[in-house]
CSV table of C-alpha atoms and ligand atoms in Angstrom, one decimal:
chain,number,residue,atom,x,y,z
A,109,MET,CA,14.7,25.3,-11.0
A,110,SER,CA,13.8,29.0,-10.7
A,111,ASP,CA,12.0,30.9,-13.4
A,112,SER,CA,12.2,34.6,-14.0
A,113,LYS,CA,8.4,34.9,-14.0
A,114,ALA,CA,8.2,32.8,-10.9
A,115,GLN,CA,5.2,33.0,-8.7
A,116,LEU,CA,5.6,34.4,-5.3
A,117,ALA,CA,4.5,33.1,-1.9
A,118,ARG,CA,3.5,35.9,0.5
A,119,LEU,CA,3.9,35.6,4.3
A,120,GLU,CA,2.7,38.2,6.8
A,121,ILE,CA,4.2,38.0,10.2
A,122,ASN,CA,3.7,40.6,12.9
A,123,GLY,CA,2.5,43.1,10.3
A,124,ARG,CA,5.6,42.5,8.2
A,125,LYS,CA,5.1,41.3,4.6
A,126,CYS,CA,7.7,39.0,3.0
A,127,GLU,CA,7.7,37.4,-0.4
A,128,PHE,CA,9.4,34.1,-1.4
A,129,PRO,CA,9.9,32.7,-4.9
A,130,VAL,CA,8.0,29.5,-5.8
A,131,LEU,CA,10.3,27.1,-7.7
A,132,THR,CA,8.9,24.8,-10.4
A,133,GLY,CA,10.4,21.4,-11.1
A,134,SER,CA,10.5,19.7,-14.5
A,135,GLU,CA,7.3,17.8,-13.8
A,136,GLY,CA,5.4,20.9,-12.7
A,137,GLU,CA,5.6,20.3,-9.0
A,138,GLN,CA,6.2,23.5,-6.9
A,139,SER,CA,8.2,24.4,-3.9
A,140,VAL,CA,8.4,27.6,-1.9
A,141,ASP,CA,12.0,28.7,-1.7
A,142,ILE,CA,12.4,29.7,2.0
A,143,ARG,CA,16.2,30.0,2.0
A,144,ARG,CA,16.0,33.7,3.0
A,145,LEU,CA,13.3,33.2,5.6
A,146,ARG,CA,15.4,33.2,8.8
A,147,LYS,CA,17.6,36.1,7.6
A,148,GLU,CA,14.6,38.2,6.8
A,149,THR,CA,12.2,37.3,9.6
A,150,GLY,CA,14.2,35.5,12.3
A,151,LEU,CA,11.8,32.6,11.9
A,152,THR,CA,12.5,29.0,11.2
A,153,THR,CA,10.0,26.4,9.8
A,154,PHE,CA,8.8,23.5,11.9
A,155,ASP,CA,8.5,20.3,9.9
A,156,PRO,CA,9.1,17.1,11.9
A,157,GLY,CA,10.0,14.2,9.6
A,158,PHE,CA,10.6,16.7,6.7
A,159,VAL,CA,7.1,15.9,5.5
A,160,ASN,CA,6.9,19.2,3.6
A,161,THR,CA,10.6,19.9,3.0
A,162,ALA,CA,12.5,19.5,-0.3
A,163,SER,CA,16.1,19.1,0.9
A,164,CYS,CA,17.6,19.5,-2.6
A,165,GLN,CA,17.0,19.7,-6.3
A,166,SER,CA,17.6,16.4,-8.0
A,167,ALA,CA,17.6,15.1,-11.6
A,168,ILE,CA,17.8,11.4,-10.7
A,169,THR,CA,14.4,10.0,-9.8
A,170,TYR,CA,10.9,11.3,-10.1
A,171,LEU,CA,8.0,9.9,-8.2
A,172,ASP,CA,4.4,11.0,-7.9
A,173,GLY,CA,2.8,9.4,-4.8
A,174,GLU,CA,-0.7,10.4,-5.7
A,175,LYS,CA,-0.6,8.8,-9.2
A,176,GLY,CA,1.8,6.0,-8.4
A,177,ILE,CA,4.5,7.0,-10.8
A,178,LEU,CA,8.2,6.1,-10.5
A,179,ARG,CA,10.8,7.0,-13.1
A,180,TYR,CA,14.6,6.8,-13.1
A,181,ARG,CA,16.1,9.6,-15.1
A,182,GLY,CA,12.7,10.0,-16.8
A,183,TYR,CA,12.3,6.3,-17.7
A,184,PRO,CA,9.3,4.5,-16.1
A,185,VAL,CA,10.5,1.7,-13.9
A,186,GLU,CA,7.9,-0.7,-15.4
A,187,GLU,CA,9.7,-0.3,-18.8
A,188,LEU,CA,13.2,-0.5,-17.5
A,189,ILE,CA,12.5,-3.7,-15.6
A,190,LYS,CA,11.3,-5.5,-18.8
A,191,ILE,CA,14.4,-4.8,-20.9
A,192,CYS,CA,17.3,-3.8,-18.7
A,193,ASN,CA,19.5,-5.7,-16.3
A,194,PHE,CA,20.7,-4.2,-13.1
A,195,ILE,CA,24.0,-3.1,-14.6
A,196,ASP,CA,22.2,-1.0,-17.2
A,197,VAL,CA,20.1,0.7,-14.5
A,198,ALA,CA,23.1,1.2,-12.1
A,199,TYR,CA,24.9,2.9,-15.0
A,200,LEU,CA,21.8,5.0,-15.9
A,201,LEU,CA,21.4,6.2,-12.3
A,202,ILE,CA,25.0,7.1,-11.8
A,203,HIS,CA,25.9,8.4,-15.3
A,204,GLY,CA,22.5,9.8,-16.4
A,205,VAL,CA,22.2,7.8,-19.6
A,206,LEU,CA,21.5,4.2,-20.6
A,207,PRO,CA,24.8,2.5,-21.7
A,208,ASN,CA,25.2,1.1,-25.2
A,209,GLU,CA,26.3,-2.6,-25.6
A,210,GLN,CA,30.1,-1.7,-25.5
A,211,VAL,CA,29.8,0.6,-22.5
A,212,ARG,CA,27.6,-1.9,-20.6
A,213,ASN,CA,30.1,-4.8,-21.3
A,214,ASP,CA,33.1,-2.6,-20.2
A,215,PHE,CA,31.2,-1.6,-17.1
A,216,ALA,CA,30.3,-5.2,-16.2
A,217,ARG,CA,34.0,-6.2,-16.8
A,218,LEU,CA,35.2,-3.4,-14.6
A,219,LEU,CA,32.8,-4.5,-11.8
A,220,ASN,CA,34.1,-8.0,-12.1
A,221,ARG,CA,37.7,-6.8,-11.9
A,222,HIS,CA,37.1,-5.2,-8.5
A,223,SER,CA,34.9,-7.9,-7.1
A,224,MET,CA,37.5,-9.5,-4.6
A,225,ILE,CA,38.0,-7.9,-1.2
A,226,HIS,CA,41.4,-7.4,0.4
A,227,GLU,CA,42.6,-10.6,2.1
A,228,SER,CA,43.0,-8.7,5.4
A,229,MET,CA,39.4,-7.7,5.3
A,230,ARG,CA,38.4,-11.3,4.9
A,231,THR,CA,39.7,-12.0,8.4
A,232,PHE,CA,37.3,-9.4,9.8
A,233,PHE,CA,34.4,-11.8,9.2
A,234,ASP,CA,35.9,-14.3,11.7
A,235,HIS,CA,35.5,-11.8,14.5
A,236,PHE,CA,31.8,-11.1,14.3
A,237,PRO,CA,29.6,-13.2,16.7
A,238,GLU,CA,27.9,-16.2,15.1
A,239,ASN,CA,24.4,-14.6,15.2
A,240,ALA,CA,25.5,-11.1,14.0
A,241,HIS,CA,22.9,-9.5,11.8
A,242,PRO,CA,24.2,-9.2,8.2
A,243,MET,CA,23.2,-5.5,8.1
A,244,ALA,CA,25.6,-4.8,11.0
A,245,ILE,CA,28.4,-6.7,9.2
A,246,LEU,CA,27.6,-5.0,5.9
A,247,SER,CA,27.7,-1.4,7.3
A,248,ALA,CA,30.9,-2.1,9.2
A,249,MET,CA,32.6,-3.7,6.2
A,250,VAL,CA,31.6,-0.9,3.8
A,251,VAL,CA,33.0,1.8,6.0
A,252,SER,CA,36.2,-0.3,6.4
A,253,LEU,CA,36.7,-0.1,2.7
A,254,SER,CA,37.7,3.5,3.2
A,255,SER,CA,40.8,2.4,5.1
A,256,PHE,CA,41.8,-0.1,2.4
A,257,TYR,CA,41.1,2.2,-0.5
A,258,PRO,CA,41.7,5.7,0.8
A,259,GLU,CA,42.7,7.1,-2.7
A,260,MET,CA,39.1,8.3,-3.3
A,261,GLU,CA,39.7,11.4,-1.2
A,262,SER,CA,42.1,12.7,-3.9
A,263,ASP,CA,40.2,13.5,-7.1
A,264,GLN,CA,37.3,12.7,-9.4
A,265,GLU,CA,39.0,9.7,-10.8
A,266,GLY,CA,39.4,8.4,-7.2
A,267,VAL,CA,35.7,9.0,-6.5
A,268,ASP,CA,34.7,7.1,-9.7
A,269,MET,CA,36.9,4.2,-8.6
A,270,ALA,CA,35.3,4.2,-5.1
A,271,ALA,CA,31.9,4.0,-6.7
A,272,THR,CA,33.0,1.1,-8.9
A,273,ARG,CA,34.6,-0.7,-6.0
A,274,LEU,CA,31.6,-0.3,-3.8
A,275,LEU,CA,29.1,-1.5,-6.4
A,276,SER,CA,31.3,-4.5,-7.1
A,277,LYS,CA,32.4,-5.5,-3.6
A,278,ILE,CA,29.0,-5.1,-1.9
A,279,ARG,CA,27.8,-8.4,-3.3
A,280,THR,CA,31.0,-10.1,-2.2
A,281,ILE,CA,30.7,-8.7,1.3
A,282,ALA,CA,27.0,-9.6,1.5
A,283,ALA,CA,27.7,-13.2,0.4
A,284,PHE,CA,30.7,-13.6,2.7
A,285,SER,CA,28.6,-12.5,5.7
A,286,TYR,CA,26.0,-15.1,4.9
A,287,LYS,CA,28.7,-17.8,4.5
A,288,LYS,CA,30.2,-16.8,7.8
A,289,SER,CA,26.7,-17.0,9.5
A,290,ILE,CA,26.3,-20.6,8.4
A,291,GLY,CA,29.9,-21.6,9.2
A,292,GLU,CA,30.9,-22.3,5.6
A,293,PRO,CA,34.1,-21.2,3.8
A,294,VAL,CA,33.6,-18.2,1.4
A,295,VAL,CA,33.3,-18.7,-2.3
A,296,GLN,CA,35.3,-16.2,-4.4
A,297,PRO,CA,33.8,-14.2,-7.2
A,298,SER,CA,34.5,-15.3,-10.8
A,299,TYR,CA,35.2,-13.3,-13.9
A,300,LYS,CA,33.1,-15.7,-15.9
A,301,LEU,CA,29.9,-14.8,-14.2
A,302,SER,CA,27.6,-11.8,-14.5
A,303,TYR,CA,26.8,-9.4,-11.6
A,304,CYS,CA,23.8,-11.4,-10.4
A,305,GLU,CA,25.2,-14.8,-11.2
A,306,ASN,CA,28.3,-14.0,-9.2
A,307,PHE,CA,26.3,-13.0,-6.2
A,308,LEU,CA,24.1,-16.2,-6.3
A,309,ASN,CA,27.2,-18.4,-6.8
A,310,MET,CA,29.0,-16.8,-3.9
A,311,MET,CA,25.9,-17.4,-1.7
A,312,PHE,CA,25.1,-20.9,-2.7
A,313,ALA,CA,28.1,-22.7,-4.1
A,314,SER,CA,30.5,-24.5,-1.7
A,315,PRO,CA,33.9,-26.2,-2.0
A,316,VAL,CA,32.1,-29.5,-2.2
A,317,ALA,CA,29.2,-28.7,-4.5
A,318,ASN,CA,28.7,-26.4,-7.5
A,319,TYR,CA,25.7,-24.2,-7.6
A,320,LYS,CA,23.5,-24.7,-10.7
A,321,LEU,CA,22.5,-21.2,-11.9
A,322,ASP,CA,18.9,-21.1,-12.8
A,323,PRO,CA,18.1,-18.3,-15.4
A,324,VAL,CA,14.7,-17.7,-13.8
A,325,VAL,CA,16.4,-16.9,-10.4
A,326,VAL,CA,19.1,-14.8,-12.1
A,327,ARG,CA,16.6,-12.7,-14.0
A,328,ALA,CA,14.4,-12.4,-10.9
A,329,LEU,CA,17.3,-11.0,-8.9
A,330,ASP,CA,18.2,-8.6,-11.7
A,331,GLN,CA,14.6,-7.3,-11.6
A,332,LEU,CA,14.4,-7.1,-7.9
A,333,LEU,CA,17.6,-5.1,-7.7
A,334,ILE,CA,16.2,-2.7,-10.4
A,335,LEU,CA,13.0,-2.3,-8.4
A,336,HIS,CA,15.0,-1.1,-5.4
A,337,ALA,CA,17.6,0.9,-7.2
A,338,ASP,CA,16.5,4.4,-6.2
A,339,HIS,CA,13.6,6.2,-4.6
A,340,GLU,CA,14.6,9.9,-4.4
A,341,GLN,CA,15.0,11.4,-0.9
A,342,ASN,CA,13.9,8.5,1.3
A,343,CYS,CA,15.4,8.0,4.8
A,344,SER,CA,18.5,6.1,3.8
A,345,THR,CA,19.3,8.3,0.8
A,346,SER,CA,18.8,11.4,2.9
A,347,ALA,CA,21.2,9.9,5.4
A,348,VAL,CA,23.8,9.3,2.6
A,349,ARG,CA,23.4,13.0,1.5
A,350,LEU,CA,23.5,14.3,5.1
A,351,ILE,CA,26.7,12.4,6.0
A,352,GLY,CA,28.2,13.3,2.6
A,353,SER,CA,27.4,17.0,3.2
A,354,SER,CA,30.0,17.1,6.0
A,355,GLY,CA,32.6,16.1,3.4
A,356,ALA,CA,32.7,12.4,4.6
A,357,ASN,CA,33.8,10.0,1.9
A,358,LEU,CA,31.5,7.8,-0.2
A,359,TYR,CA,32.1,4.6,1.8
A,360,ALA,CA,31.3,6.3,5.2
A,361,SER,CA,28.2,8.0,3.7
A,362,VAL,CA,26.9,4.7,2.2
A,363,SER,CA,27.6,2.9,5.4
A,364,ALA,CA,25.3,5.4,7.2
A,365,GLY,CA,22.7,4.8,4.5
A,366,ILE,CA,22.9,1.0,5.2
A,367,CYS,CA,22.2,1.7,8.9
A,368,ALA,CA,19.2,3.9,8.1
A,369,LEU,CA,17.8,1.3,5.7
A,370,TRP,CA,18.0,-1.4,8.4
A,371,GLY,CA,15.1,0.1,10.5
A,372,PRO,CA,11.8,-1.7,10.3
A,373,ALA,CA,10.0,1.5,9.2
A,374,HIS,CA,12.2,1.5,6.1
A,375,GLY,CA,14.1,-1.4,4.3
A,376,GLY,CA,13.9,-3.7,7.4
A,377,ALA,CA,10.2,-4.1,6.6
A,378,ASN,CA,10.8,-6.8,4.1
A,379,GLN,CA,12.1,-9.1,6.8
A,380,GLY,CA,9.2,-8.0,9.0
A,381,VAL,CA,6.7,-9.0,6.4
A,382,ILE,CA,7.8,-12.6,6.2
A,383,GLN,CA,8.0,-12.8,10.0
A,384,MET,CA,4.5,-11.4,10.2
A,385,LEU,CA,3.2,-13.9,7.6
A,386,GLU,CA,4.9,-16.8,9.3
A,387,ARG,CA,3.2,-15.8,12.6
A,388,LEU,CA,-0.1,-15.4,10.8
A,389,GLN,CA,0.3,-18.9,9.4
A,390,ALA,CA,1.2,-20.3,12.8
A,391,GLU,CA,-1.9,-18.7,14.3
A,392,GLY,CA,-4.2,-20.3,11.8
A,393,GLY,CA,-4.2,-17.6,9.1
A,394,ASP,CA,-6.9,-15.3,10.5
A,395,ALA,CA,-6.2,-12.1,8.6
A,396,LYS,CA,-8.8,-10.2,10.6
A,397,LYS,CA,-6.9,-10.8,13.8
A,398,ILE,CA,-3.8,-9.2,12.5
A,399,ILE,CA,-5.6,-6.3,10.9
A,400,ASP,CA,-7.3,-5.6,14.2
A,401,ARG,CA,-3.9,-5.6,15.9
A,402,ALA,CA,-2.5,-3.2,13.4
A,403,LYS,CA,-5.5,-0.9,14.0
A,404,ASP,CA,-5.1,-0.9,17.8
A,405,PRO,CA,-3.2,2.2,18.8
A,406,ASN,CA,-2.0,0.5,22.0
A,407,ALA,CA,-0.7,-2.7,20.3
A,408,ASN,CA,2.6,-1.0,19.1
A,409,PHE,CA,2.2,-3.0,15.9
A,410,ARG,CA,1.9,-2.0,12.2
A,411,LEU,CA,1.0,-4.1,9.2
A,412,MET,CA,4.5,-4.6,7.8
A,413,GLY,CA,4.9,-3.8,4.1
A,414,PHE,CA,1.9,-1.4,4.3
A,415,GLY,CA,1.8,2.4,4.1
A,416,HIS,CA,4.2,4.8,2.7
A,417,ARG,CA,5.2,8.4,3.4
A,418,VAL,CA,4.9,9.5,-0.2
A,419,TYR,CA,2.6,6.9,-1.9
A,420,LYS,CA,-1.1,7.5,-1.2
A,421,THR,CA,-2.0,4.9,-3.7
A,422,TYR,CA,-0.7,1.5,-4.6
A,423,ASP,CA,3.1,1.6,-4.7
A,424,PRO,CA,4.1,0.9,-8.3
A,425,ARG,CA,6.9,-1.3,-7.1
A,426,ALA,CA,4.5,-3.4,-5.0
A,427,ARG,CA,2.4,-3.9,-8.2
A,428,ILE,CA,5.5,-5.1,-10.1
A,429,ALA,CA,6.7,-7.2,-7.2
A,430,LYS,CA,3.3,-8.9,-6.8
A,431,GLN,CA,3.3,-9.9,-10.5
A,432,LEU,CA,6.9,-10.9,-10.4
A,433,CYS,CA,6.2,-13.0,-7.3
A,434,GLU,CA,3.4,-15.0,-9.1
A,435,GLU,CA,5.6,-15.4,-12.2
A,436,VAL,CA,8.7,-16.6,-10.4
A,437,LEU,CA,6.9,-19.0,-8.1
A,438,GLY,CA,5.1,-20.4,-11.1
A,439,LYS,CA,8.2,-20.8,-13.2
A,440,LEU,CA,10.1,-22.4,-10.3
A,441,GLY,CA,7.0,-24.7,-9.5
A,442,ILE,CA,6.9,-23.5,-5.9
A,443,ASN,CA,3.6,-23.6,-4.0
A,444,GLU,CA,4.1,-21.0,-1.3
A,445,PRO,CA,1.3,-20.8,1.3
A,446,LEU,CA,2.7,-17.4,2.4
A,447,LEU,CA,1.8,-15.9,-0.9
A,448,ASP,CA,-1.8,-16.9,-0.5
A,449,LEU,CA,-1.8,-15.5,3.0
A,450,ALA,CA,-0.2,-12.2,1.8
A,451,MET,CA,-2.9,-11.9,-0.9
A,452,LYS,CA,-5.6,-12.6,1.7
A,453,LEU,CA,-4.1,-10.1,4.1
A,454,GLU,CA,-3.9,-7.5,1.3
A,455,GLN,CA,-7.5,-7.9,0.4
A,456,ALA,CA,-8.6,-7.7,4.0
A,457,ALA,CA,-6.7,-4.5,4.6
A,458,LEU,CA,-7.7,-2.8,1.3
A,459,SER,CA,-11.4,-3.3,2.2
A,460,ASP,CA,-11.0,-2.1,5.8
A,461,GLU,CA,-12.2,1.4,6.6
A,462,TYR,CA,-9.1,2.1,8.7
A,463,PHE,CA,-6.7,1.4,5.8
A,464,ILE,CA,-9.0,3.1,3.2
A,465,GLU,CA,-9.3,6.3,5.2
A,466,ARG,CA,-5.5,6.6,5.7
A,467,ASN,CA,-4.6,5.6,2.1
A,468,LEU,CA,-2.6,2.6,3.3
A,469,TYR,CA,-1.6,0.3,0.4
A,470,PRO,CA,1.1,-2.4,0.0
A,471,ASN,CA,4.6,-1.0,-0.4
A,472,VAL,CA,7.6,-2.5,-2.1
A,473,ASP,CA,8.4,-4.7,0.8
A,474,PHE,CA,5.1,-6.6,0.9
A,475,TYR,CA,5.8,-9.1,-1.8
A,476,THR,CA,9.6,-9.0,-2.4
A,477,GLY,CA,10.3,-11.1,0.7
A,478,ILE,CA,8.3,-14.0,-0.8
A,479,ILE,CA,10.4,-13.9,-4.0
A,480,PHE,CA,13.7,-13.7,-2.1
A,481,ARG,CA,12.6,-16.7,-0.1
A,482,ALA,CA,11.7,-18.6,-3.2
A,483,MET,CA,15.3,-17.9,-4.4
A,484,GLY,CA,16.7,-19.4,-1.3
A,485,ILE,CA,17.7,-16.1,0.4
A,486,PRO,CA,17.5,-16.4,4.2
A,487,THR,CA,15.1,-13.9,5.9
A,488,ASP,CA,17.8,-11.9,7.7
A,489,MET,CA,19.5,-11.3,4.4
A,490,PHE,CA,16.4,-9.6,2.8
A,491,THR,CA,17.4,-6.1,3.9
A,492,VAL,CA,20.9,-6.7,2.6
A,493,MET,CA,19.4,-7.5,-0.8
A,494,PHE,CA,17.6,-4.2,-0.6
A,495,ALA,CA,20.9,-2.5,0.2
A,496,ILE,CA,22.6,-4.1,-2.8
A,497,GLY,CA,19.8,-2.8,-5.0
A,498,ARG,CA,19.7,0.7,-3.5
A,499,LEU,CA,23.4,1.2,-3.8
A,500,PRO,CA,23.4,2.9,-7.3
A,501,GLY,CA,20.8,5.3,-6.0
A,502,TRP,CA,22.9,6.2,-3.0
A,503,ILE,CA,26.0,6.7,-5.1
A,504,ALA,CA,24.1,8.8,-7.7
A,505,ASN,CA,22.7,11.0,-5.0
A,506,TRP,CA,26.1,11.4,-3.2
A,507,LEU,CA,27.7,12.3,-6.6
A,508,GLU,CA,24.9,14.8,-7.4
A,509,TRP,CA,25.4,16.4,-4.0
A,510,MET,CA,29.1,16.7,-4.6
A,511,SER,CA,28.6,18.6,-7.9
A,512,ASP,CA,25.7,20.8,-6.7
A,513,PRO,CA,27.0,24.4,-6.1
A,514,ALA,CA,23.9,25.2,-4.0
A,515,GLN,CA,24.6,22.5,-1.4
A,516,LYS,CA,25.7,23.3,2.1
A,517,ILE,CA,26.4,21.1,5.1
A,518,GLY,CA,23.1,19.6,6.3
A,519,ARG,CA,22.2,21.3,9.6
A,520,PRO,CA,18.5,21.5,10.5
A,521,ARG,CA,17.3,23.9,13.2
A,522,GLN,CA,15.2,23.0,16.2
A,523,LEU,CA,12.5,24.5,18.3
A,524,TYR,CA,13.9,24.4,21.8
A,525,VAL,CA,11.3,23.5,24.5
A,526,GLY,CA,13.6,22.7,27.4
A,527,PRO,CA,14.1,24.6,30.7
A,528,LYS,CA,15.0,28.3,30.5
A,529,LYS,CA,18.3,29.4,32.0
A,530,GLN,CA,18.7,28.1,35.6
A,531,LYS,CA,21.4,28.3,38.1
A,532,VAL,CA,23.5,25.1,38.8
A,533,PRO,CA,22.8,24.2,42.4
A,534,PRO,CA,25.7,23.6,44.8
A,535,ARG,CA,26.9,20.0,45.0
A,536,LYS,CA,25.9,18.4,48.3
A,537,GLN,CA,27.1,15.2,49.8
A,538,GLY,CA,25.2,12.4,48.0
A,539,GLY,CA,24.7,14.5,44.8
A,540,PHE,CA,22.5,17.4,43.7
B,978,LIG,N1,-0.2,-0.4,9.8
B,978,LIG,C1,-1.2,0.2,10.5
B,978,LIG,N2,-1.4,1.6,10.6
B,978,LIG,C2,-0.5,2.3,9.8
B,978,LIG,C3,0.5,1.8,9.0
B,978,LIG,C4,0.6,0.3,9.0
B,978,LIG,N3,1.5,-0.3,8.2
B,978,LIG,N4,1.2,2.8,8.4
B,978,LIG,C5,0.6,3.9,8.8
B,978,LIG,N5,-0.4,3.7,9.7
B,978,LIG,C6,-1.3,4.6,10.3
B,978,LIG,C7,-0.7,5.4,11.4
B,978,LIG,O1,-0.9,4.7,12.7
B,978,LIG,C8,-1.4,6.7,11.4
B,978,LIG,O2,-2.6,6.6,11.9
B,978,LIG,P1,-3.3,7.8,12.8
B,978,LIG,O3,-3.5,8.9,11.8
B,978,LIG,O4,-4.6,7.2,13.3
B,978,LIG,O5,-2.3,8.2,13.8
B,978,LIG,C9,-1.5,6.9,9.9
B,978,LIG,O6,-1.6,5.6,9.3
B,978,LIG,C10,-0.4,7.7,9.2
B,978,LIG,O7,0.8,7.1,9.6
B,978,LIG,P2,2.2,7.9,9.8
B,978,LIG,O8,3.1,7.1,10.7
B,978,LIG,O9,2.0,9.3,10.1
B,978,LIG,O10,2.8,7.8,8.3
B,978,LIG,P3,4.3,8.0,7.8
B,978,LIG,O11,4.2,8.6,6.5
B,978,LIG,O12,5.0,8.8,8.9
B,978,LIG,O13,4.9,6.5,7.9
B,978,LIG,C11,5.6,4.4,7.2
B,978,LIG,C12,5.1,5.8,6.7
B,978,LIG,C13,6.8,4.6,8.2
B,978,LIG,C14,6.1,3.6,6.0
B,978,LIG,C15,4.4,3.7,7.9
B,978,LIG,O14,3.4,3.5,6.9
B,978,LIG,C16,4.8,2.3,8.4
B,978,LIG,O15,5.3,2.2,9.5
B,978,LIG,N6,4.6,1.2,7.7
B,978,LIG,C17,5.0,-0.1,8.1
B,978,LIG,C18,6.5,-0.4,7.9
B,978,LIG,C19,6.8,-0.5,6.4
B,978,LIG,O16,6.2,-1.3,5.7
B,978,LIG,N7,7.9,0.2,6.0
B,978,LIG,C20,8.4,0.2,4.7
B,978,LIG,C21,8.1,1.5,3.9
B,978,LIG,S1,8.7,1.4,2.3
B,978,LIG,C22,10.3,1.6,2.4
B,978,LIG,O17,10.8,2.3,3.2
B,978,LIG,C23,11.1,0.8,1.5
């Protein structure tokens, strides 16, 4: 968002002075526009991890890591979570406005209409190994959708249909991968059920027993998905945009986002938190021991669910998740020792100098795993749950990239530090 009276940033290099405009976003944050830097100076910028680099302009999500603010299309996530369901928020992120009753119902019906997956795709599940991680299955199945529904490459209508198919089918794929992992037949989606009810039913019903939908669990799922729905240019969303920038289709781009999310430094941390808490429990619950290990630079261990690239205060999603966790466990009458351990660990970390100095606070993943567990979701499905929630954000970002006239193929530079030109030696017997 440039402004005619924009401030200028001045750079002097080898006696040469250059000026670069300073762009101002709608919340007042500023960014030096260095697009002409290399052309004018021959220099690149060096910014590993893109810590200081705004890769795009975006009108989808705003977050302030110092103040702990998170808004989707301007609406605070704390307010959305109270009155919206996941379908409202998915629509908001993708279309930019909250749907009225009619639009929301039509959207929900449309999602139900596309909830089955092609019968030939169903046979794919039979060929993954028994212990395949559901994130591997999810990413493979999502990219496979492009071969079953290739029409999206044609026009805008096709792209919209791909977004709808993806949103709808991701829960079917996720639930089928779980059924496969426990050796049970799949349960098909039903037009009679809502988005979240459908997912829970496909996960937990079986041909021999119905699943009794508990409104507390359904609402908790809606809220957890909303909590994960978008988070501006994080690792997986940047992956979706980067892959999309080459012109790759939506399914391929989202599949890359799923792979990026899988890592323990990103969405895989929710699984890591529960594993860490279980270990803590097995070792007698001594929080200090685990804190000391996280502080030890040689231990190759981090406190899972703690720290964030952008938040230097309490992650607002973690605050909501903690409250939700207490509420849901209370309503379900579950006494979860891992929650007590998590709170003990949080308290110990927040009063430890190491964590205070580095502004390390709980992030979204710290409490969500305990809620998923209370809902009956197995630990290795936690990151899949994150992916289902994040999907509207990925789609919205991919669509925004598609319609942004300023976007180019993503292609960072590097600072080469390898050998200078050298002559290839003659090949001798036994190699070089
Ligand atoms: N436990 C212990 N120390 C930590 C932690 C942690 N969880 N997180 C950061 N630190 C330390 C680092 O060791 C480093 O210390 P140093 O300055 O002495 O070297 C300092 O804090 C800064 O850490 P960086 O790695 O530079 O921070 P960065 O912004 O690159 O990393 C990240 C952020 C990846 C989230 C990191 O905090 C982490 O690994 N956390 C644990 C995994 C996790 O919970 N991931 C989920 C993030 S939320 C999400 O993606 C949905």
